[in-house]
């Protein structure tokens, strides 16, 4: 048994983004039936047993949890409880960790993170709200390549990714500490009952090793932040290129669809879609190219489930 549910699919800022009047954000505000709004990327994982695991903790987590009954507390278990047994962090970007602060109500939490992600969060005084009483927060260290079990049936293996630190944590690098061997950004290989999912929402490069991992999967969820390298800088002057901020664009030579052409076994799905990405409009030529190339754009609410 393996189940993965997406409660949001958007990159940082969500869709539409509060300060964005680009044609797509405008279209989503004026015609949400055709171009639906999207919450920040948030995944929920479950296997055999009642435990649920969050992959990252989005700024929209409160609404996402209330919209999904399997994450609700059960009255039979007493006044305070939660089926959430752990939170797996694939990075320390604000859109991946802000939701942790919403889970601060004295609830015991088990957070899986690399040593560097833990260091970044512990350097921020806000996160002390998760450690107000003994046993409130338990850390489990993620080490790239080292598999570990969650719940009764799921085995996870962190996939090393490179890429920079979040802007707010850059002082750790300026402090001269050696961080190159201890990534914050990782992917996750998730296995249960012979099924495999690769969860890679932030993809600065695609190595041969990663292609081999993808080819052994049933489902790959892949960084779909940008359609093109220049998309952000064309929409908002002075902003960086996609590759410069750790995201391979979907299209073009050496884009994700090009690099993963030969990966044919799994279902190939894009997640983490930025508000500037033209694939957000289901009528766009870019969306057609994605679908004709054997890919799919995930929706808020998309779900995959395997029994056995
Ligand atoms: Zn926009």
PDB file of C-alpha atoms and ligand atoms in Angstrom, residues 14-17 19-26 29 235-236 274-277 280, ligand 1:
ATOM      1  CA  UNK A  14       1.367  30.367  -4.796  1.00  0.00           C
ATOM      2  CA  UNK A  15      -0.882  31.093  -7.758  1.00  0.00           C
ATOM      3  CA  UNK A  16      -1.997  33.794  -8.256  1.00  0.00           C
ATOM      4  CA  UNK A  17       0.776  35.574  -6.368  1.00  0.00           C
ATOM      5  CA  UNK A  19       1.744  41.156  -5.891  1.00  0.00           C
ATOM      6  CA  UNK A  20       1.688  39.804  -9.436  1.00  0.00           C
ATOM      7  CA  UNK A  21      -0.349  41.219 -12.287  1.00  0.00           C
ATOM      8  CA  UNK A  22       1.185  39.019 -14.986  1.00  0.00           C
ATOM      9  CA  UNK A  23      -1.257  37.742 -17.591  1.00  0.00           C
ATOM     10  CA  UNK A  24      -1.534  34.338 -15.906  1.00  0.00           C
ATOM     11  CA  UNK A  25      -2.224  35.679 -12.407  1.00  0.00           C
ATOM     12  CA  UNK A  26      -4.768  38.067 -13.925  1.00  0.00           C
ATOM     13  CA  UNK A  29      -8.278  35.932 -10.789  1.00  0.00           C
ATOM     14  CA  UNK A 235       8.008  38.961 -16.463  1.00  0.00           C
ATOM     15  CA  UNK A 236       9.750  40.811 -13.639  1.00  0.00           C
ATOM     16  CA  UNK A 274       5.653  29.074 -10.682  1.00  0.00           C
ATOM     17  CA  UNK A 275       2.973  31.712 -11.337  1.00  0.00           C
ATOM     18  CA  UNK A 276       4.839  32.811 -14.471  1.00  0.00           C
ATOM     19  CA  UNK A 277       4.810  29.365 -16.127  1.00  0.00           C
ATOM     20  CA  UNK A 280      -0.728  26.942 -15.903  1.00  0.00           C
TER      21      UNK A 280
HETATM   22 ZN1  LIG B   1       1.940  36.198 -11.985  1.00  0.00          ZN
END
